[in-house]
XYZ file of C-alpha atoms in Angstrom:
491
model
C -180.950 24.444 -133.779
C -183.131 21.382 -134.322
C -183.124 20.604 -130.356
C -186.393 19.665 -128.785
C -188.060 19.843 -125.440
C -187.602 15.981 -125.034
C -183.746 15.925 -125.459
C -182.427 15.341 -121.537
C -179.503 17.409 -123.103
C -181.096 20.953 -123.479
C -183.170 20.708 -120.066
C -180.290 21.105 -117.377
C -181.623 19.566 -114.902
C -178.628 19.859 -111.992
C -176.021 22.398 -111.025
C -173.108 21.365 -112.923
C -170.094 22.995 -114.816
C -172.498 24.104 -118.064
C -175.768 25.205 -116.072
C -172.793 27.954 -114.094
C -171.464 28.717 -117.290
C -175.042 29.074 -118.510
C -175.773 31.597 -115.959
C -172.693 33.663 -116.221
C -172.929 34.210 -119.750
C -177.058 35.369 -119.363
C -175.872 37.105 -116.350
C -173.241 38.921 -118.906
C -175.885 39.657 -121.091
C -178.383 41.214 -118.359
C -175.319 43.747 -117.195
C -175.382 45.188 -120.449
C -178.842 46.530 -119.626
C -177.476 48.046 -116.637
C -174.664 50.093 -118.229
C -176.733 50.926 -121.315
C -178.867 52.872 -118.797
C -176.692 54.050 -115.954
C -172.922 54.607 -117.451
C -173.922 57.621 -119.688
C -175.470 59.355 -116.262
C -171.719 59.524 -115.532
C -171.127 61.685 -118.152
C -174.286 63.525 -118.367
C -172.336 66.906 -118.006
C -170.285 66.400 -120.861
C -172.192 65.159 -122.849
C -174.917 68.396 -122.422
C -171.982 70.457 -123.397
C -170.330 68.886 -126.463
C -174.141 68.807 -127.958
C -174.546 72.045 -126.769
C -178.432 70.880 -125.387
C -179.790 71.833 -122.026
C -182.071 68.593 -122.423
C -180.856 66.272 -119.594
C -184.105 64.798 -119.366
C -184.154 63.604 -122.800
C -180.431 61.982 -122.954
C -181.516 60.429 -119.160
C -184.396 59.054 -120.853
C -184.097 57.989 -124.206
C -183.199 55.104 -123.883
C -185.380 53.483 -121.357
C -188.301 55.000 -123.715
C -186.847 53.172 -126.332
C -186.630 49.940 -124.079
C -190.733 50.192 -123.374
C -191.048 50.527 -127.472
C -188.903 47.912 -128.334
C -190.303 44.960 -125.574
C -193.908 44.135 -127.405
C -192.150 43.252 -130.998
C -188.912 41.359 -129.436
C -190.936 39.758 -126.875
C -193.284 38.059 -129.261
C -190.553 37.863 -132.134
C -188.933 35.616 -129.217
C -191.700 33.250 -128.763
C -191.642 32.709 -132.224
C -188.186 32.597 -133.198
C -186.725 31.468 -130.025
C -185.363 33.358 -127.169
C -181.578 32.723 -127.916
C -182.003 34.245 -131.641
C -183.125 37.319 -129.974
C -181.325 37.850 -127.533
C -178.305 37.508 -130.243
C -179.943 40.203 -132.463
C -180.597 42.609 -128.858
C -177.375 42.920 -127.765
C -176.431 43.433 -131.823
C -178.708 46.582 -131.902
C -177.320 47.727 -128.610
C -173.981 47.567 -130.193
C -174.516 49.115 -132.902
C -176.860 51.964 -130.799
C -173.646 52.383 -128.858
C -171.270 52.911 -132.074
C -173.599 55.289 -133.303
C -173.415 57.277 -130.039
C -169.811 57.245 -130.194
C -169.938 59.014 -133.874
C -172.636 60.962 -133.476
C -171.802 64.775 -134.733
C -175.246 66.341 -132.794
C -177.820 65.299 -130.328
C -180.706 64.167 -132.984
C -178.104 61.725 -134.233
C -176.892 60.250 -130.495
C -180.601 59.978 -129.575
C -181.047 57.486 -132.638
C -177.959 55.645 -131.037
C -179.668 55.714 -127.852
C -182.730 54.445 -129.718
C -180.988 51.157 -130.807
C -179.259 51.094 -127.225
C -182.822 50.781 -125.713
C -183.277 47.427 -127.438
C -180.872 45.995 -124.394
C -183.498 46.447 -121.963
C -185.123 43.183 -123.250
C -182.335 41.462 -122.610
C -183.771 40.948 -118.937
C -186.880 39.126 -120.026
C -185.066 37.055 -122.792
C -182.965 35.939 -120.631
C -185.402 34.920 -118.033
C -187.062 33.338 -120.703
C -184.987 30.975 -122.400
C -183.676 30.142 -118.528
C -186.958 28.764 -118.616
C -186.941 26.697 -121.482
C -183.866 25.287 -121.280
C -183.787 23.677 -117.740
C -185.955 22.163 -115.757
C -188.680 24.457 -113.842
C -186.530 23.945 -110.212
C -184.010 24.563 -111.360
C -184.772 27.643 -113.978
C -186.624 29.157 -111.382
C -183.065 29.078 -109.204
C -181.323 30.521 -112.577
C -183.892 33.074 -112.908
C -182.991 34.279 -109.420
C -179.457 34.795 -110.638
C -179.452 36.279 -113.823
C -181.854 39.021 -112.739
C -180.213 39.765 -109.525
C -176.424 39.135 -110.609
C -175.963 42.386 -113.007
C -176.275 44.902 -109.529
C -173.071 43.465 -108.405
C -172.100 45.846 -111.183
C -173.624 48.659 -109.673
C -171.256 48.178 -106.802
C -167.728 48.490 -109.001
C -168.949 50.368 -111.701
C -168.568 53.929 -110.757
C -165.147 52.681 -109.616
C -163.600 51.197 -113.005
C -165.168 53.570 -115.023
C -164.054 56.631 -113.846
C -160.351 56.636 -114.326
C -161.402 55.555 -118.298
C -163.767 58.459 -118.543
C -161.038 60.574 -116.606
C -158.276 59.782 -119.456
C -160.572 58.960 -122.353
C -163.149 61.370 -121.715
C -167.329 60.334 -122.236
C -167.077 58.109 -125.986
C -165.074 55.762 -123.453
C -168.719 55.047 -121.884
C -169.807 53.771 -125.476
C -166.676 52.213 -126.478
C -167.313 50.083 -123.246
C -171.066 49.270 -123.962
C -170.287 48.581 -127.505
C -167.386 45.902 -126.663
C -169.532 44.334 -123.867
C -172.438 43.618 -125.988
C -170.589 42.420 -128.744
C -168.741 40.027 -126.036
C -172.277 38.938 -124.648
C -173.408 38.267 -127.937
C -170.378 36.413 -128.814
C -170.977 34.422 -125.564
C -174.406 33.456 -126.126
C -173.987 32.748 -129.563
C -171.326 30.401 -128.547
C -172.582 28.714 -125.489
C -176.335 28.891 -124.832
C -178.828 26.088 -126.805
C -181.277 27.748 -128.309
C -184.753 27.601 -126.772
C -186.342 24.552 -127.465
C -190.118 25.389 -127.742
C -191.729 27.895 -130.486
C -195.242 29.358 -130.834
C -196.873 29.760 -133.938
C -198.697 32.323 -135.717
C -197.055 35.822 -137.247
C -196.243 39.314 -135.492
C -198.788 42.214 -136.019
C -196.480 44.954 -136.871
C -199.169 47.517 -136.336
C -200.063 46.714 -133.168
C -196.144 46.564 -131.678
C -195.975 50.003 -133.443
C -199.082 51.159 -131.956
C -198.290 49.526 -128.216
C -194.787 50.535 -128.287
C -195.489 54.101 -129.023
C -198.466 54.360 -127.122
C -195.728 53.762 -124.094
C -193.199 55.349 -124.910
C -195.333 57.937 -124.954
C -196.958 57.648 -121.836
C -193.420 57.057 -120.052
C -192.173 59.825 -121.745
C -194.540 62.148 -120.687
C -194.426 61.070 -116.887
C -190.720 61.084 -117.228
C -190.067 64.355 -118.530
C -193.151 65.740 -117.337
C -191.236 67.291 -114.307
C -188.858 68.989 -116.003
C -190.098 70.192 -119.244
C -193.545 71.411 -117.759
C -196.679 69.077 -116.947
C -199.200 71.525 -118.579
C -196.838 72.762 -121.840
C -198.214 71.970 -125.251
C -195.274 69.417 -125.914
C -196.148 66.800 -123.354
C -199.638 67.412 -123.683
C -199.476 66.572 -127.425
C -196.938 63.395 -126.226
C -199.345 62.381 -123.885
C -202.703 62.775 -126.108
C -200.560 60.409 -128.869
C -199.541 57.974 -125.860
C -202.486 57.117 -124.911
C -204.251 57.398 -128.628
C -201.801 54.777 -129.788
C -202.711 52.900 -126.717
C -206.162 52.828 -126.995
C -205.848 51.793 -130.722
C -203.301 49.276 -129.840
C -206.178 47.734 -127.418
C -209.078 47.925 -129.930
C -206.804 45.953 -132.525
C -205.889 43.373 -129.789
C -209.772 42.498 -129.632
C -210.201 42.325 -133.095
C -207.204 40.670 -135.070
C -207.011 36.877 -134.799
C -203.144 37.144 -133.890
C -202.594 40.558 -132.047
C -199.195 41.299 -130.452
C -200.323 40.439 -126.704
C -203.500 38.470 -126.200
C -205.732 40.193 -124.011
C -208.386 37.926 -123.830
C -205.870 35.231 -122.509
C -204.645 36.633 -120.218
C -205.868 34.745 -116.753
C -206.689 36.306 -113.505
C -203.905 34.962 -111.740
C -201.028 36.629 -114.527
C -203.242 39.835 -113.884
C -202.751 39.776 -110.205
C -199.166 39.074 -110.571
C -198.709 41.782 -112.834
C -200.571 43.938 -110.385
C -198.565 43.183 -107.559
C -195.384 44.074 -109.672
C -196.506 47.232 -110.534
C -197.013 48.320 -107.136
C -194.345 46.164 -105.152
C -191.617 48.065 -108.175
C -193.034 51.757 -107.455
C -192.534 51.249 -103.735
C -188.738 49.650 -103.956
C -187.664 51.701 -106.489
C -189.510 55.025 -105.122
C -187.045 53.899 -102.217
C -184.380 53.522 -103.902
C -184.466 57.193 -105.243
C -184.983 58.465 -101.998
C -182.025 56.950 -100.487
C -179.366 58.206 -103.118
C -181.252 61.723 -102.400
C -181.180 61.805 -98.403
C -177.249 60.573 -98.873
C -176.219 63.826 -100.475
C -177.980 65.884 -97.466
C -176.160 66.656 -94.352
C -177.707 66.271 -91.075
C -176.201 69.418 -89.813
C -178.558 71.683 -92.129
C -180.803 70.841 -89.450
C -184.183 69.590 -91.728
C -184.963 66.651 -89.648
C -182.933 64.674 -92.181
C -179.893 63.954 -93.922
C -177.095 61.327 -93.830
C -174.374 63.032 -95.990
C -171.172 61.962 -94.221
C -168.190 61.472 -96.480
C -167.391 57.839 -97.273
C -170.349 56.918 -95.377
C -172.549 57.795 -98.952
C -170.760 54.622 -100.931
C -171.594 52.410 -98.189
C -175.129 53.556 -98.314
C -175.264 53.698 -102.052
C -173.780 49.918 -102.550
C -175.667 48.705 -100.191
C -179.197 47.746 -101.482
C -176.985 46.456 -104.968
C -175.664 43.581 -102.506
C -179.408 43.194 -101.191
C -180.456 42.646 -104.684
C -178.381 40.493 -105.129
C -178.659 38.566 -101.794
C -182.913 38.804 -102.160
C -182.595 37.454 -105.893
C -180.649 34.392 -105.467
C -182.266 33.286 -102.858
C -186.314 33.946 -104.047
C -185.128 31.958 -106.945
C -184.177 28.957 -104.608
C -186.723 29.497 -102.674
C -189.280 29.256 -105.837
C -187.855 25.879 -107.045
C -188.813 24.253 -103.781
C -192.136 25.858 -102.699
C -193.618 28.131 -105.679
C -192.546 31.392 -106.820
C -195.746 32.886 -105.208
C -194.250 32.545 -101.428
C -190.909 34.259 -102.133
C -192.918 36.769 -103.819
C -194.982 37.843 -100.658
C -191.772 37.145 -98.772
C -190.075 39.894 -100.723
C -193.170 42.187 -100.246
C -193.759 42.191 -96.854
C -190.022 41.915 -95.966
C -189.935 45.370 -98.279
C -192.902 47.000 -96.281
C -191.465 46.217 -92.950
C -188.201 47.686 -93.524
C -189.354 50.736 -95.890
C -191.615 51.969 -92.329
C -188.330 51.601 -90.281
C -186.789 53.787 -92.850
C -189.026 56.622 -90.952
C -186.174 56.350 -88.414
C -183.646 55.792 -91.042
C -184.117 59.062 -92.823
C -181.604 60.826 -90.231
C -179.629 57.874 -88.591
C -176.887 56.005 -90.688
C -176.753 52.707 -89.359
C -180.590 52.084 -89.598
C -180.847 53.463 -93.230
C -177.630 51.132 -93.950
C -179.817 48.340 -92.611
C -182.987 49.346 -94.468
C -181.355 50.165 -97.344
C -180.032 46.587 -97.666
C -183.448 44.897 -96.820
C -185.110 47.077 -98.967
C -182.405 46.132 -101.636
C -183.103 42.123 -100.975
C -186.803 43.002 -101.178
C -186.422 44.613 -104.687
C -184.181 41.350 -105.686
C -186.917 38.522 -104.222
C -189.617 40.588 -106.410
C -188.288 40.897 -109.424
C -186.731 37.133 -109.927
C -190.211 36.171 -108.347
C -192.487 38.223 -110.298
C -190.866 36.737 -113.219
C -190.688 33.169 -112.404
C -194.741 32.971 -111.087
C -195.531 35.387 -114.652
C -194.125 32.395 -116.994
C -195.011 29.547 -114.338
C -198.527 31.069 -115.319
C -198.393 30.908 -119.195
C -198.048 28.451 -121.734
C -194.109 27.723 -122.688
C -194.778 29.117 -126.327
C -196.465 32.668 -124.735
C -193.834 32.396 -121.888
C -191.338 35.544 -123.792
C -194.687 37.307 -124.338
C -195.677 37.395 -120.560
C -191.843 37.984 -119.674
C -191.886 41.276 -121.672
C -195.139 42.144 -120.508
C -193.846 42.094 -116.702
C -190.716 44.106 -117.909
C -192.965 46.595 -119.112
C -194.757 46.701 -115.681
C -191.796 46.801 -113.199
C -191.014 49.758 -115.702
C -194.225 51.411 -116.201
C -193.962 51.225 -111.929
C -191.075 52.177 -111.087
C -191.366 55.474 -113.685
C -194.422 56.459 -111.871
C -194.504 56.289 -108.374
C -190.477 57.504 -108.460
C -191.963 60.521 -109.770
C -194.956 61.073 -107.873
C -192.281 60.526 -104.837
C -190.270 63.315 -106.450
C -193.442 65.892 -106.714
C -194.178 65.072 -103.216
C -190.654 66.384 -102.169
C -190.505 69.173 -104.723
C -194.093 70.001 -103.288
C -192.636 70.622 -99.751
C -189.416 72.524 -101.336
C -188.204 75.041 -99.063
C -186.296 77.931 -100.872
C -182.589 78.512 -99.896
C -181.959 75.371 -97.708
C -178.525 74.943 -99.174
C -175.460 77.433 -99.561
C -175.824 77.421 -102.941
C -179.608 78.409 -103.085
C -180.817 75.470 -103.585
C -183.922 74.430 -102.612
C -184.039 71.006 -100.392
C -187.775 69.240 -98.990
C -188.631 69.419 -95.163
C -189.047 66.684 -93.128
C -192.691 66.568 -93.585
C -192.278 66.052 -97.458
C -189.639 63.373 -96.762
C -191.927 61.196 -94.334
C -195.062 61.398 -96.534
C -192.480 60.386 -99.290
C -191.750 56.675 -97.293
C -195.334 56.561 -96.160
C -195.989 56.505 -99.486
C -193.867 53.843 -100.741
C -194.671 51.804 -97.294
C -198.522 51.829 -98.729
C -197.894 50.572 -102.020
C -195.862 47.617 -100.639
C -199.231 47.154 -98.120
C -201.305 47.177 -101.210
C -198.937 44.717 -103.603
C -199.087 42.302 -100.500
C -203.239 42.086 -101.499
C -203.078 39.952 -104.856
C -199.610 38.458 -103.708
C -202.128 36.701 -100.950
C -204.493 35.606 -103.078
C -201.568 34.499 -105.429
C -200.276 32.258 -102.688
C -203.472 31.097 -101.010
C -204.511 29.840 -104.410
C -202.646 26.687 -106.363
C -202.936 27.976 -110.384
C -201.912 25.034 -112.478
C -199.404 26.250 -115.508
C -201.028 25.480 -118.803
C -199.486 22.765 -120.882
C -197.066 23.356 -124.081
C -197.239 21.324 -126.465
C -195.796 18.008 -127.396
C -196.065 15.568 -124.047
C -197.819 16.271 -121.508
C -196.303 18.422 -118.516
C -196.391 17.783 -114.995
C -198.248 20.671 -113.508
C -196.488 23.631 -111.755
C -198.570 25.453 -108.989
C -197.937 28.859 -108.771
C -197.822 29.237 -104.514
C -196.047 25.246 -104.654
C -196.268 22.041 -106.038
């Protein structure tokens, strides 16, 4: 499209009938991510035993590895292409991962599938992105707060459509559905979103997005399946030793190319503060997050100190923090459009510490982990629509899909690691034969050093979220006529 930055009929400017259907359609796009991650856990059972694997970990992971590789290349393809484009040619790979998956005939084949699948996890910064670009900052930064937060209404109903279709059509009905919904979303965008009106300039360094984009999915692959496949074997070792070789050779050819993938020389203080504080603020919400679906499925009567297992009560505490995310998102990105992205990014922290300590009391009462659960939910929602909106605030428009992938990468890299440092701290407390199957469940102890955990990292994200919003960071100009400054903490 020939549309430019100047034409009052790409920037949106006001909530009207096209800026809702905007948001639905990039909101249709983002739940793709969602399913292409979470449905085929609903079939994980079947699916170890038609490919005749024990390898959970792998078909669990696979394709948020992929996701990690693929960000770098689409993220700067985006900026240089336009964000629309790409998005288009995302949810066409994720399609045609999730056709593969459905024919696969063994598990090498289905993994390549999943492979292609993983491209939908940029869907969340493209979207995000051309928000961005094609309405004005107030009221992008409001759309941004939808579109990120909108998909976890899904992870309320899902479980409920999908298994009667995975009851009568068995587990290709899981790709059949993922392939159909992002060749709808596709369709959608295609049809109804302008394409991003800004482009950078340059070329993409091919080597470096295959050295950064195996260098972590490495590194996420090792912490990942680390647990389960053995820390110390030879396997992850090797994946690890590559990880971070491709990693540090990615780095070395970003400080000597003239064009390399992502610019580390440019990137400012104040982006590397908010990518800090995502890192940390994502570890401790999602770390949380884990921990709740865990406690649910322990009853309070095996006497450990712990445990909220009580029938129906486990939906109610599982849907929960979905309608906080939701609640948290929408309402940091309104929040962001009148006073900065920065405040409703501390906001979200603190609110998140606050109600991750009361989960100490929470861990063995319903009603207060309900509560917490759905604070810590609106937390998780205010960071992540934040986080994103101060990231691009921060950069250049034509670098602004750059920076968006880069803080994908970080509420990923995050959440991977401290959700599994949270999990060695409970398997570290283990005791042997808690339940009547053998099992082996954590003690109280393990469980409370577990939320004290997460409760620190939200204390420590608040540190550069202060300085974020104590400090007014002008946003860079893009080209053509000259912007009116955005501050990140207000204008």
């Amino acid at each position: 499209m020939t549309d430019t930055l100047e034409n009052p009929a790409v920037r949106e400017h006001r909530w009207r009938g096209r800026l809702i259907l905007w948001a639905a359609v990039l909101t249709l796009a983002n739940v793709l991510a969602d399913v292409v991650i979470g449905s085929p856990m609903m079939v994980l059972p079947q699916l170890l035993e038609h490919f005749d694997t024990d390898q959970a970990a792998w078909l669990n992971a696979s394709a948020m590895l992929a996701g990690a590789i693929w960000s770098p290349l689409l993220a700067k393809s985006s900026d240089l292409f336009g964000k629309r484009r790409i998005l288009i040619g995302t949810l066409l790979l994720a399609c045609a991962g999730a056709l593969v998956c459905l024919a696969a005939p063994n598990v090498w084949i289905f993994l390549v599938g999943r492979f292609f699948q993983g491209a939908a996890f940029a869907a969340v910064f493209l979207t995000v992105t051309l928000a961005r670009q094609i309405c004005t900052p107030r009221v992008a930064m409001a759309v941004v707060g939808v579109v990120t937060s909108g998909s976890s209404l899904v992870g309320i109903i899902e479980p409920f459509l999908m298994k009667p279709i995975i009851d009568v059509f068995g587990y290709r009905s899981v790709f059949i559905v993922a392939a159909l919904l992002a060749a709808a979303a596709a369709l959608c965008v295609r049809s109804f979103l302008p394409e991003s009106p800004i482009r950078g300039t340059g070329r993409i360094d091919v080597a470096g997005a295959l050295l950064l984009g195996g260098g972590l999915g490495a590194i996420l692959g090792y912490i990942s399946l680390g647990s389960d496949l053995g820390w110390s074997s030879g396997g992850m070792i090797a994946l690890l030793t590559a990880g971070a070789a491709a990693s540090a050779g990615w780095a070395l050819r970003a400080l000597r190319v003239d064009e390399p993938l992502i610019d580390i020389r440019a990137l400012s203080g104040p982006i590397l503060l908010t990518l800090l504080a995502l890192v940390l603020a994502a570890g401790s919400f999602r770390s949380m997050l884990q921990l709740t679906s865990i406690i649910a499925q322990v009853s309070p009567d095996l006497g450990l100190g712990y445990g909220l297992g009580d029938g129906e009560a486990i939906a109610v505490l599982l849907a929960t923090p979905n309608i906080g995310i939701v609640i948290g998102g929408v309402c940091a990105g309104w929040l962001a459009g009148r006073f900065g992205p920065a405040l409703p990014l501390l906001g979200g922290i603190a609110v998140g510490a606050v109600a991750t300590f009361a989960m100490l009391a929470g861990v063995s009462a319903l009603p207060p982990a309900i509560a917490c659960g759905a604070v810590i939910g609106m937390a998780a929602g205010a960071i992540g629509a934040s986080g994103y909106n101060l990231a691009t605030s921060l950069e250049a428009p034509e670098r602004q899909g750059t920076t968006a992938g880069l803080v994908s990468v970080v509420l990923a890299l995050g959440s991977v690691v401290f959700t599994i440092a949270g999990g060695e701290i409970l398997k570290a407390t283990q005791v042997p034969g808690t339940f009547a199957d053998g099992d082996p469940a954590s003690t109280a102890t393990g469980v409370y050093l577990y939320v004290t955990m997460a409760g620190v990292l939200f204390v420590l994200a608040a540190v550069p979220a202060i300085i974020l919003t104590r400090n007014r960071f002008p946003a860079p100009a893009g080209p053509g006529a000259p912007r009116r400054p955005e501050s990140a903490a207000g204008r």
